[in-house]
Tab-separated table of N, CA and C in Angstrom:
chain	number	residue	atom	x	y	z
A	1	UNK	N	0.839	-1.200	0.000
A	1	UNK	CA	0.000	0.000	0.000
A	1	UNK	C	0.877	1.254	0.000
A	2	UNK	N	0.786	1.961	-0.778
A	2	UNK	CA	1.031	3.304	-0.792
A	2	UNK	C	0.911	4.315	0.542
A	3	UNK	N	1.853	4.829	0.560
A	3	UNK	CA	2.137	5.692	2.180
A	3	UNK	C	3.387	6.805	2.126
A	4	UNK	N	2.905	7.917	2.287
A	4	UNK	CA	3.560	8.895	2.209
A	4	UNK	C	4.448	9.548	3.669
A	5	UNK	N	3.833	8.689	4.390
A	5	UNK	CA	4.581	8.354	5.667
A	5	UNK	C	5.734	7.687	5.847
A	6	UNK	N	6.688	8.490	6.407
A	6	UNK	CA	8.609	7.763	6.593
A	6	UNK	C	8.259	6.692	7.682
A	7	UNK	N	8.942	5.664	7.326
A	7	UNK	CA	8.868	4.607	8.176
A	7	UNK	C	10.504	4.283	8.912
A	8	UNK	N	10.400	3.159	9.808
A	8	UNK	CA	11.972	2.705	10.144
A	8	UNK	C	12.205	1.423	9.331
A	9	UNK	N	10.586	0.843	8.549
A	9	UNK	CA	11.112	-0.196	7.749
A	9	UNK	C	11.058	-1.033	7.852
A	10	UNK	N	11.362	-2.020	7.502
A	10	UNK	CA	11.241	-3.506	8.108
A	10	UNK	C	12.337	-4.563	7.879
A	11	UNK	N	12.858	-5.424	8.653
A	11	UNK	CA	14.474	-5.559	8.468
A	11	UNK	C	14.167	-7.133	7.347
A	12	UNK	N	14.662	-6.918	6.548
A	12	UNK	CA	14.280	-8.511	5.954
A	12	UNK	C	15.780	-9.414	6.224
A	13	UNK	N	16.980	-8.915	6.591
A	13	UNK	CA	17.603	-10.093	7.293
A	13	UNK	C	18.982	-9.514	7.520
A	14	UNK	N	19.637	-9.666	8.527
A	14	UNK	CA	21.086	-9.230	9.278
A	14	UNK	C	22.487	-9.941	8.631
A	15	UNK	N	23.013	-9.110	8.120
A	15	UNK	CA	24.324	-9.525	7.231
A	15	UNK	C	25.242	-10.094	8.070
A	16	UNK	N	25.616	-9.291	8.975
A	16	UNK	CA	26.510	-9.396	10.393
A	16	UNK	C	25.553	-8.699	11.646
A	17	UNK	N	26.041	-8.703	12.809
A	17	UNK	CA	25.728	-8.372	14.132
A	17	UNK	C	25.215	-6.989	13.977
A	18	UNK	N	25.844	-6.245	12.828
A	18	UNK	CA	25.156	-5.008	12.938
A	18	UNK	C	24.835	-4.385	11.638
A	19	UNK	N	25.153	-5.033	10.693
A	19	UNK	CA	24.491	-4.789	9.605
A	19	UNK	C	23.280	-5.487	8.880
A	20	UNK	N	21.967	-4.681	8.485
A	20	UNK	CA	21.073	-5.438	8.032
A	20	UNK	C	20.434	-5.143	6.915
A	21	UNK	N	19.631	-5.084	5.895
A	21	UNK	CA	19.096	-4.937	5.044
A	21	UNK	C	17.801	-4.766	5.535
A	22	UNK	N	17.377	-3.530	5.317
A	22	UNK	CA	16.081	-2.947	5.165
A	22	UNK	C	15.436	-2.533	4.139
A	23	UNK	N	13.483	-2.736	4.083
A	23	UNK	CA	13.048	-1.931	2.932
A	23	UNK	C	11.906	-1.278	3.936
A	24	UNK	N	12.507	0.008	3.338
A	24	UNK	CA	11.291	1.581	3.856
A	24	UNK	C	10.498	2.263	3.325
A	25	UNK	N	10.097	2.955	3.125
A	25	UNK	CA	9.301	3.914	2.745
A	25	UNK	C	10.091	5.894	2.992
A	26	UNK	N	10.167	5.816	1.928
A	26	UNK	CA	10.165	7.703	2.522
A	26	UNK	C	10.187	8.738	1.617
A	27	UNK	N	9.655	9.762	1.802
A	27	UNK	CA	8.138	10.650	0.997
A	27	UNK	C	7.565	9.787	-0.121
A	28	UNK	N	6.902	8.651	0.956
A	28	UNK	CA	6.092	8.369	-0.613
A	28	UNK	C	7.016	7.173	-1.778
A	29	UNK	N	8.391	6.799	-1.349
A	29	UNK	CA	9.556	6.051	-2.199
A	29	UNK	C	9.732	4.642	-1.471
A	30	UNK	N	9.527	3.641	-1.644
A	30	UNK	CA	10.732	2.500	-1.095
A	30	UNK	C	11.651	2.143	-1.845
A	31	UNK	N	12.928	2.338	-0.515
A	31	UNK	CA	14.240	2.034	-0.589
A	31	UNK	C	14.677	0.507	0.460
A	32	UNK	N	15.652	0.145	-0.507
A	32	UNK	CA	15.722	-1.176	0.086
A	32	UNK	C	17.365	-0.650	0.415
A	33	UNK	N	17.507	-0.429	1.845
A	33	UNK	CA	18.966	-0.035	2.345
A	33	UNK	C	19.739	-1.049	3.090
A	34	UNK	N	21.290	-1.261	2.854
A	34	UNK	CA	22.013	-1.783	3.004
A	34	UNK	C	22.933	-1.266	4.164
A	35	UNK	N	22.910	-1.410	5.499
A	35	UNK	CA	23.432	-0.458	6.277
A	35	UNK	C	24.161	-1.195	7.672
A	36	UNK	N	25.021	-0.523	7.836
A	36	UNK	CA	25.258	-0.357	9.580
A	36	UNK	C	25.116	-0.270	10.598
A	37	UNK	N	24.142	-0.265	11.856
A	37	UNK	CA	23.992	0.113	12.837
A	37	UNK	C	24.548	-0.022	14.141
A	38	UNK	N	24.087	1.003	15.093
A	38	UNK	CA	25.497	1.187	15.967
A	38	UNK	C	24.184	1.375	17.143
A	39	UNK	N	24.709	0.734	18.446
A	39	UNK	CA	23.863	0.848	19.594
A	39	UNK	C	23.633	2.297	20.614
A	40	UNK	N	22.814	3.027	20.580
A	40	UNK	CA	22.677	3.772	21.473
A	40	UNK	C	21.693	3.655	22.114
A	41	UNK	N	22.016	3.342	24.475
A	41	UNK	CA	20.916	3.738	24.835
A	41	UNK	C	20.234	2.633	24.729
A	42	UNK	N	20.446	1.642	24.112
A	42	UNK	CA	19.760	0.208	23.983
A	42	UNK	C	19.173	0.276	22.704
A	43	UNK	N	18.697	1.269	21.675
A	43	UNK	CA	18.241	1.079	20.897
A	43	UNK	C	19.620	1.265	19.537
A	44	UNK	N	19.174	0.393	18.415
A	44	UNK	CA	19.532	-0.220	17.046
A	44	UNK	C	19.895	1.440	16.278
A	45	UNK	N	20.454	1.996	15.996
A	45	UNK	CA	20.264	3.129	15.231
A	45	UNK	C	21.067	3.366	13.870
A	46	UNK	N	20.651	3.702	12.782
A	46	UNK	CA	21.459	3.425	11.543
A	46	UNK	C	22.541	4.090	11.715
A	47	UNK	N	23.769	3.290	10.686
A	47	UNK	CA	25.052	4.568	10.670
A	47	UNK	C	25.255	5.030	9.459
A	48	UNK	N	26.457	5.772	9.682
A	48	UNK	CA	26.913	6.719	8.461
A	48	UNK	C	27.226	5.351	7.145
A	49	UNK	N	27.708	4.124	7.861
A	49	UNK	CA	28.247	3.369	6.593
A	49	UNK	C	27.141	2.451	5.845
A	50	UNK	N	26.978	2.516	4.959
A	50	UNK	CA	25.789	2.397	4.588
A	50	UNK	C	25.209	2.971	2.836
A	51	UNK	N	24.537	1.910	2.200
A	51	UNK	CA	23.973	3.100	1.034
A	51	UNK	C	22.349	2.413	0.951
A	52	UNK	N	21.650	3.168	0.188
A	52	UNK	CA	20.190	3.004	0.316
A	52	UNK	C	19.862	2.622	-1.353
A	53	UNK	N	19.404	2.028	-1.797
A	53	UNK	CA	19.220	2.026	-2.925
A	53	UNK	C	17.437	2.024	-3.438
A	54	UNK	N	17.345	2.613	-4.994
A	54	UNK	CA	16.022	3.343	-5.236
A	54	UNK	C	15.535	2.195	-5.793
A	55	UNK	N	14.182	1.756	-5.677
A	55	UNK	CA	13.786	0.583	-6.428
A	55	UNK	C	14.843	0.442	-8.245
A	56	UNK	N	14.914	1.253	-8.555
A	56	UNK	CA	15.481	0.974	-9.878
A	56	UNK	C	17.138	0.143	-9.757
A	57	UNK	N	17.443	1.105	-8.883
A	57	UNK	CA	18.649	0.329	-8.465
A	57	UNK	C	18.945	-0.716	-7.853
A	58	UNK	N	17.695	-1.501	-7.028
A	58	UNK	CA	17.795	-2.350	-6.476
A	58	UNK	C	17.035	-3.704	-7.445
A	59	UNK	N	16.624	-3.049	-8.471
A	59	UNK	CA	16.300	-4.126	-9.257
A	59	UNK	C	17.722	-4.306	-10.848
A	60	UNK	N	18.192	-3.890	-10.689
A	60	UNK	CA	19.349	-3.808	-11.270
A	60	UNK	C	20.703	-5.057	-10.442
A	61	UNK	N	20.740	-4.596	-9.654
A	61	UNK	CA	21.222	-5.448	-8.258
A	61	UNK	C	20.877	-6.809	-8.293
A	62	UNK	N	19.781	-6.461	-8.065
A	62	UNK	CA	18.765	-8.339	-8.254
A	62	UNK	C	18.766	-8.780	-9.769
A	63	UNK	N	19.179	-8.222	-10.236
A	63	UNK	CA	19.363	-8.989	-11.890
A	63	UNK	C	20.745	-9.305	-11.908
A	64	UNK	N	21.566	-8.912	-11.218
A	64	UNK	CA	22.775	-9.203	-11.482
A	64	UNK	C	23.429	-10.304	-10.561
A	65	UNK	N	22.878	-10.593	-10.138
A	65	UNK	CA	22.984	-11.404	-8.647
A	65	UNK	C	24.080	-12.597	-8.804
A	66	UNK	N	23.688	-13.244	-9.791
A	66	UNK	CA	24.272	-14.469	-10.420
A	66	UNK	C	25.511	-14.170	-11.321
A	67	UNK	N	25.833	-13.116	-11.494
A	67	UNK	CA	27.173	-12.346	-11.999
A	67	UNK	C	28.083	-11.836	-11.209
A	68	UNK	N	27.391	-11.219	-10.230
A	68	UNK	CA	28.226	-10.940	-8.907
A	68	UNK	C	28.885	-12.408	-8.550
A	69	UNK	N	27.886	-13.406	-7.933
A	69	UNK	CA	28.738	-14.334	-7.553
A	69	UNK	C	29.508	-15.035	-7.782
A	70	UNK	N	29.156	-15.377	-9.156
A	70	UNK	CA	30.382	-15.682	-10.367
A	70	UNK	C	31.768	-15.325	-9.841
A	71	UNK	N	31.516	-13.715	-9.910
A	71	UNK	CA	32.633	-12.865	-9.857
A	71	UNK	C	33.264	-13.251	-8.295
A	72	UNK	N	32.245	-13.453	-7.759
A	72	UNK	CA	32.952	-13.785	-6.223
A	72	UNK	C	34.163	-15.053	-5.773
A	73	UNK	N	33.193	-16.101	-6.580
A	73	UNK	CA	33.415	-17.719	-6.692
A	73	UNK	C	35.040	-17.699	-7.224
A	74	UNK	N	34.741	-16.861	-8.403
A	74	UNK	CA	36.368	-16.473	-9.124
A	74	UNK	C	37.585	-16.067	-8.961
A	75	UNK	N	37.234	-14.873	-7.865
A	75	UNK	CA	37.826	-14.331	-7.076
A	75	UNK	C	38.996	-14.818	-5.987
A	76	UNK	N	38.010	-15.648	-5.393
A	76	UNK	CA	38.136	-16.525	-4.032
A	76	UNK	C	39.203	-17.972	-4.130
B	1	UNK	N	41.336	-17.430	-8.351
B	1	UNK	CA	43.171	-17.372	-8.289
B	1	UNK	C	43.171	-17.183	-6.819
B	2	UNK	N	43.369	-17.146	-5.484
B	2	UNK	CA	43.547	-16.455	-4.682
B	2	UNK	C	45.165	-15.385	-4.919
B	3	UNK	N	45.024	-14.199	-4.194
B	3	UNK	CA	45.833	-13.378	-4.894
B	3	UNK	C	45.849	-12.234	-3.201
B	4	UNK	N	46.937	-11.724	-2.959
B	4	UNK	CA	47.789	-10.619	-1.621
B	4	UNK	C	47.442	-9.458	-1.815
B	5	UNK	N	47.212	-9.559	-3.745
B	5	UNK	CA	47.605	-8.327	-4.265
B	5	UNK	C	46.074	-7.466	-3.794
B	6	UNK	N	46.016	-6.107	-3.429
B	6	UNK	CA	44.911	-4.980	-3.378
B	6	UNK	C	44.778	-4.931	-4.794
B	7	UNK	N	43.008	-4.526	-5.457
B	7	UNK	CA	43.305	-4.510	-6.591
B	7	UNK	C	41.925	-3.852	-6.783
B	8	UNK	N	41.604	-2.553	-7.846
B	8	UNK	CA	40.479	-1.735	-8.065
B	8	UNK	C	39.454	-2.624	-8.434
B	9	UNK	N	39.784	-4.025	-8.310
B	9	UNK	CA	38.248	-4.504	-8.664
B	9	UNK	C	37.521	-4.448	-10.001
B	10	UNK	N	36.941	-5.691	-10.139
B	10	UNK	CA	35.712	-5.448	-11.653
B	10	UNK	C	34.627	-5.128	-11.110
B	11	UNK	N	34.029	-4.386	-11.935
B	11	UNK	CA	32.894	-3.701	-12.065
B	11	UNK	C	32.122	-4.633	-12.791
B	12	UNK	N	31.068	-4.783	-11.871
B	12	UNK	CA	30.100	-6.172	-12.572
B	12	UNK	C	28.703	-5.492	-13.026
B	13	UNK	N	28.126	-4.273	-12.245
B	13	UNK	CA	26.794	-3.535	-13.185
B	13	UNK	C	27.055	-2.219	-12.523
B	14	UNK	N	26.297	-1.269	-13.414
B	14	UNK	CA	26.174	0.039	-12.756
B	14	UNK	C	24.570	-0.006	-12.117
B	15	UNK	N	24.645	0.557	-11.292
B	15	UNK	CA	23.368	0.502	-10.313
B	15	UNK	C	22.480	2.106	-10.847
B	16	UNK	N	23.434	3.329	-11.431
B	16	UNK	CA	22.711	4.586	-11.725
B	16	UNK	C	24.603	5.291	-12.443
B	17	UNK	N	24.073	6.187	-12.686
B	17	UNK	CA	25.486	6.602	-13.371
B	17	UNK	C	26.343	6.739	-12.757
B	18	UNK	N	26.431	6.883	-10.862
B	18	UNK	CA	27.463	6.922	-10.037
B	18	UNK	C	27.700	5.768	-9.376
B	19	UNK	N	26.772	4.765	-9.416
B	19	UNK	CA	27.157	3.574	-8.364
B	19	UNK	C	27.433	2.961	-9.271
B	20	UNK	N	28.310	1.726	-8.433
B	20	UNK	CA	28.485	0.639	-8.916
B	20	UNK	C	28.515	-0.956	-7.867
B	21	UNK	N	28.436	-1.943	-8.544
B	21	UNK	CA	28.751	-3.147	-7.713
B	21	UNK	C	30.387	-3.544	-8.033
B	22	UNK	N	31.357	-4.045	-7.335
B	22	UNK	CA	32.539	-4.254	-7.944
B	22	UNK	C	32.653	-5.386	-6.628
B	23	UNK	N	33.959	-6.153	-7.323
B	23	UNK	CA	33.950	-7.249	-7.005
B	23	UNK	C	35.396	-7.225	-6.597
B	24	UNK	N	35.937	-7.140	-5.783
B	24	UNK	CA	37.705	-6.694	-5.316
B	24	UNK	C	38.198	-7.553	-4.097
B	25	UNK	N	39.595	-7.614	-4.018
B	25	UNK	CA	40.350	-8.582	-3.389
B	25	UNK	C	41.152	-6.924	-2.655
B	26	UNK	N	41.029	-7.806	-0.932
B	26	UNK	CA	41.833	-6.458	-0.445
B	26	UNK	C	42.683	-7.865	0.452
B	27	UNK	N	43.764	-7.506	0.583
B	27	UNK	CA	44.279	-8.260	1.747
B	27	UNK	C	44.334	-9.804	1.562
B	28	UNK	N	44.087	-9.842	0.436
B	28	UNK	CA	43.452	-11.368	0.226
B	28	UNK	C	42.504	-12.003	0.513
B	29	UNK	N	41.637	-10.971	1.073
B	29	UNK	CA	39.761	-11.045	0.814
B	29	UNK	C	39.172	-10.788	-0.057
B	30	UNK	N	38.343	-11.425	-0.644
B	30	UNK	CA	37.129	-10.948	-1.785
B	30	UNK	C	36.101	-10.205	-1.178
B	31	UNK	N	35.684	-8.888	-1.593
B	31	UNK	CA	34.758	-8.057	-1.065
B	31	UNK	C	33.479	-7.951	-2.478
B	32	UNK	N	32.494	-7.729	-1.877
B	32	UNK	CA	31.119	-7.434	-2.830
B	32	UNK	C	31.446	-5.657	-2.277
B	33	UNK	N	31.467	-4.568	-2.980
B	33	UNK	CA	31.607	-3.418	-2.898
B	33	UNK	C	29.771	-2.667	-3.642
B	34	UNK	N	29.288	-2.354	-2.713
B	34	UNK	CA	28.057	-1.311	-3.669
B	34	UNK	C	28.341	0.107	-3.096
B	35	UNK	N	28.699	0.885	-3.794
B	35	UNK	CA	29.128	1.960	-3.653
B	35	UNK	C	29.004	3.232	-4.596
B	36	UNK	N	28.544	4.368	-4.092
B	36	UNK	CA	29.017	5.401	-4.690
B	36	UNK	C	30.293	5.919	-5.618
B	37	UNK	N	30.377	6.498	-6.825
B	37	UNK	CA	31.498	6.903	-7.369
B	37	UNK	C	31.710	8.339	-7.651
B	38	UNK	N	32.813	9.159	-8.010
B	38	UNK	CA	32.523	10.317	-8.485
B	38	UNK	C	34.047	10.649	-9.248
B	39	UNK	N	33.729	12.000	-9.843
B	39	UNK	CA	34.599	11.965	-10.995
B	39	UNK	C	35.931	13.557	-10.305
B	40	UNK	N	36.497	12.370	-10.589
B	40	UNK	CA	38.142	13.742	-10.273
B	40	UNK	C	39.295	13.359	-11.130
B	41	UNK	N	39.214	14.501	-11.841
B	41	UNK	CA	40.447	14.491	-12.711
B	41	UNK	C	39.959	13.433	-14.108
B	42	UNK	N	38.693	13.494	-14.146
B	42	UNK	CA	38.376	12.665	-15.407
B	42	UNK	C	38.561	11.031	-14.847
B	43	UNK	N	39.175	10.709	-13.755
B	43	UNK	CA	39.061	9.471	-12.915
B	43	UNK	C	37.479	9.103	-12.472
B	44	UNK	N	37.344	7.776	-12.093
B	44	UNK	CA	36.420	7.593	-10.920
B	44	UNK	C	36.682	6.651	-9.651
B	45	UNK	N	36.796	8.046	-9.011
B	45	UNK	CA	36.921	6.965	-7.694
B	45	UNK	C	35.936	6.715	-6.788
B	46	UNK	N	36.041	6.009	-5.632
B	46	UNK	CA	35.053	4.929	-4.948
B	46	UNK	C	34.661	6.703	-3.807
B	47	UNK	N	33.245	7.043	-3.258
B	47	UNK	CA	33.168	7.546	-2.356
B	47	UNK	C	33.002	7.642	-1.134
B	48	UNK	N	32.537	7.729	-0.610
B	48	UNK	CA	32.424	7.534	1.109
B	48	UNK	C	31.060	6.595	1.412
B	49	UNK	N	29.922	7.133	0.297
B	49	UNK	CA	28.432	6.634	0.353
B	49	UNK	C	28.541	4.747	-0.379
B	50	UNK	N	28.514	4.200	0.734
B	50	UNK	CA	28.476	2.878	-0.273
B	50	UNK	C	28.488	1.492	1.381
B	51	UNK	N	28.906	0.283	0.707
B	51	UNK	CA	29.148	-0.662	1.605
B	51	UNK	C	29.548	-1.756	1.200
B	52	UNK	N	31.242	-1.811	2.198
B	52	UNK	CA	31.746	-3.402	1.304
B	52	UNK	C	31.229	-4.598	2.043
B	53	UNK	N	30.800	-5.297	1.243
B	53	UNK	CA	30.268	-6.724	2.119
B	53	UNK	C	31.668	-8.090	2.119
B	54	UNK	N	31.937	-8.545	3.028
B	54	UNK	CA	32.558	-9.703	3.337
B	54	UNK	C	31.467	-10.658	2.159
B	55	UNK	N	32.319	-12.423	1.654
B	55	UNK	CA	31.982	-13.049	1.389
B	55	UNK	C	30.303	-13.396	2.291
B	56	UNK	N	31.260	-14.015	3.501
B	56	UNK	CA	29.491	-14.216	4.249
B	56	UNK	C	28.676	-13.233	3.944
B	57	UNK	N	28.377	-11.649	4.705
B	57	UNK	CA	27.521	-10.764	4.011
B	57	UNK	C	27.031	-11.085	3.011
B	58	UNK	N	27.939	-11.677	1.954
B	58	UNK	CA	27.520	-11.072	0.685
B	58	UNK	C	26.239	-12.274	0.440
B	59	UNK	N	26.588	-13.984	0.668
B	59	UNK	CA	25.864	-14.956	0.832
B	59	UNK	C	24.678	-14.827	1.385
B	60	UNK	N	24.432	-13.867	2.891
B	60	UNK	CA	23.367	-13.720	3.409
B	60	UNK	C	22.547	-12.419	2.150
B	61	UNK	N	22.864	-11.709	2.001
B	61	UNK	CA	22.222	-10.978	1.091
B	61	UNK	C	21.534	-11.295	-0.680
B	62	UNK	N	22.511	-12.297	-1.122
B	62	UNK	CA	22.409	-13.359	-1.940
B	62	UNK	C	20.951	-14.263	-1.583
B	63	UNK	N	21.242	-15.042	-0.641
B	63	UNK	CA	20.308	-16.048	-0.486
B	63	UNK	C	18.950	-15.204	0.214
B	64	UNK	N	18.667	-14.189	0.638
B	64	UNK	CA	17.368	-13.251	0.706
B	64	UNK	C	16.691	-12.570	-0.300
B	65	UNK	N	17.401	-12.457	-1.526
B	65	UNK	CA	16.998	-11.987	-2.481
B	65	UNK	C	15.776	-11.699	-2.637
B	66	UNK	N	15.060	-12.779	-3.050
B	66	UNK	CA	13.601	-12.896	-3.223
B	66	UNK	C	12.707	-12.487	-2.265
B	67	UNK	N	13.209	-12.107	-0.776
B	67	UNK	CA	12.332	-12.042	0.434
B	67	UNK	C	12.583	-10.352	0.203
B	68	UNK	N	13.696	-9.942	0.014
B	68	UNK	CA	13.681	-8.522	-0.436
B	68	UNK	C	12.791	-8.210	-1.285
B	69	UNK	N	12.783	-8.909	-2.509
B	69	UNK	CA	12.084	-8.434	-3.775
B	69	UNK	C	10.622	-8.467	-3.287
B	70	UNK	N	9.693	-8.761	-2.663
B	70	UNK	CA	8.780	-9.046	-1.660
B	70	UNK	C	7.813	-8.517	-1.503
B	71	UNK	N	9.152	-7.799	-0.486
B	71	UNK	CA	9.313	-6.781	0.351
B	71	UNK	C	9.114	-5.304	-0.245
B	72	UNK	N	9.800	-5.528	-1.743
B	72	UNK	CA	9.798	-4.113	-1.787
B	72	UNK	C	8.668	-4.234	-2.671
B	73	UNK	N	7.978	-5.106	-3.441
B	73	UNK	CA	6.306	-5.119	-4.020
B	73	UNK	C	5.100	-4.758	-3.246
B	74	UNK	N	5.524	-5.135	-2.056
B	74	UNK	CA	4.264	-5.142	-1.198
B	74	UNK	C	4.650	-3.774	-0.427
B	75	UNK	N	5.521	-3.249	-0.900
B	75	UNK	CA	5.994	-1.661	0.173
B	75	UNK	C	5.357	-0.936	-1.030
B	76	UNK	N	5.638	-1.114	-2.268
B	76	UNK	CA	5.581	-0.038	-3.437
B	76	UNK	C	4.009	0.482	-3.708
């Protein structure tokens, strides 16, 4: 549903201890962000390291998925 | 190959005209890099806005794929 309301998102799964992948909402946009977080106070709070990506970009990402890992597999 | 050498990495897609995904060996780690770029001196280098993922990272983000993609249908 459509919502022009900023959200905190919803975490769809934790990379490491403090990094997780989120998809949000904000003015009205979801972004599926790739980020950092750092504890303050007891609560989870995003950090500076981190990038957010725009549905276009994140479907770009997801098409490439199987090229990346390639590239990884190769790498390694 | 495994390889010591630091190395600028392949560029496996552009995400928008400044990002990219790249695929790089630091230390003799393979990193998944999504990151910001920008232009100096007719160069492009990597910017501050971005995030390198470790192999694991990169697997956990890999194997969620689809729970992202979801995610961001039912946000949009």
């Amino acid at each position: 549903a459509k919502s022009d309301d900023d959200t905190d998102g919803i975490t769809i799964c934790e990379l490491s201890a403090h990094r997780k992948v989120t998809v949000r909402s904000f003015k009205g946009k979801v972004f599926v962000d790739i980020r950092e977080f750092y504890n303050k106070d007891g609560k989870e709070l995003p950090g500076k390291k981190g990038i957010s990506l725009s549905i276009d970009q994140w479907e770009v990402l997801r098409d490439n998925i199987e090229e990346i890992d390639r590239a990884v597999k190769e790498s390694d």
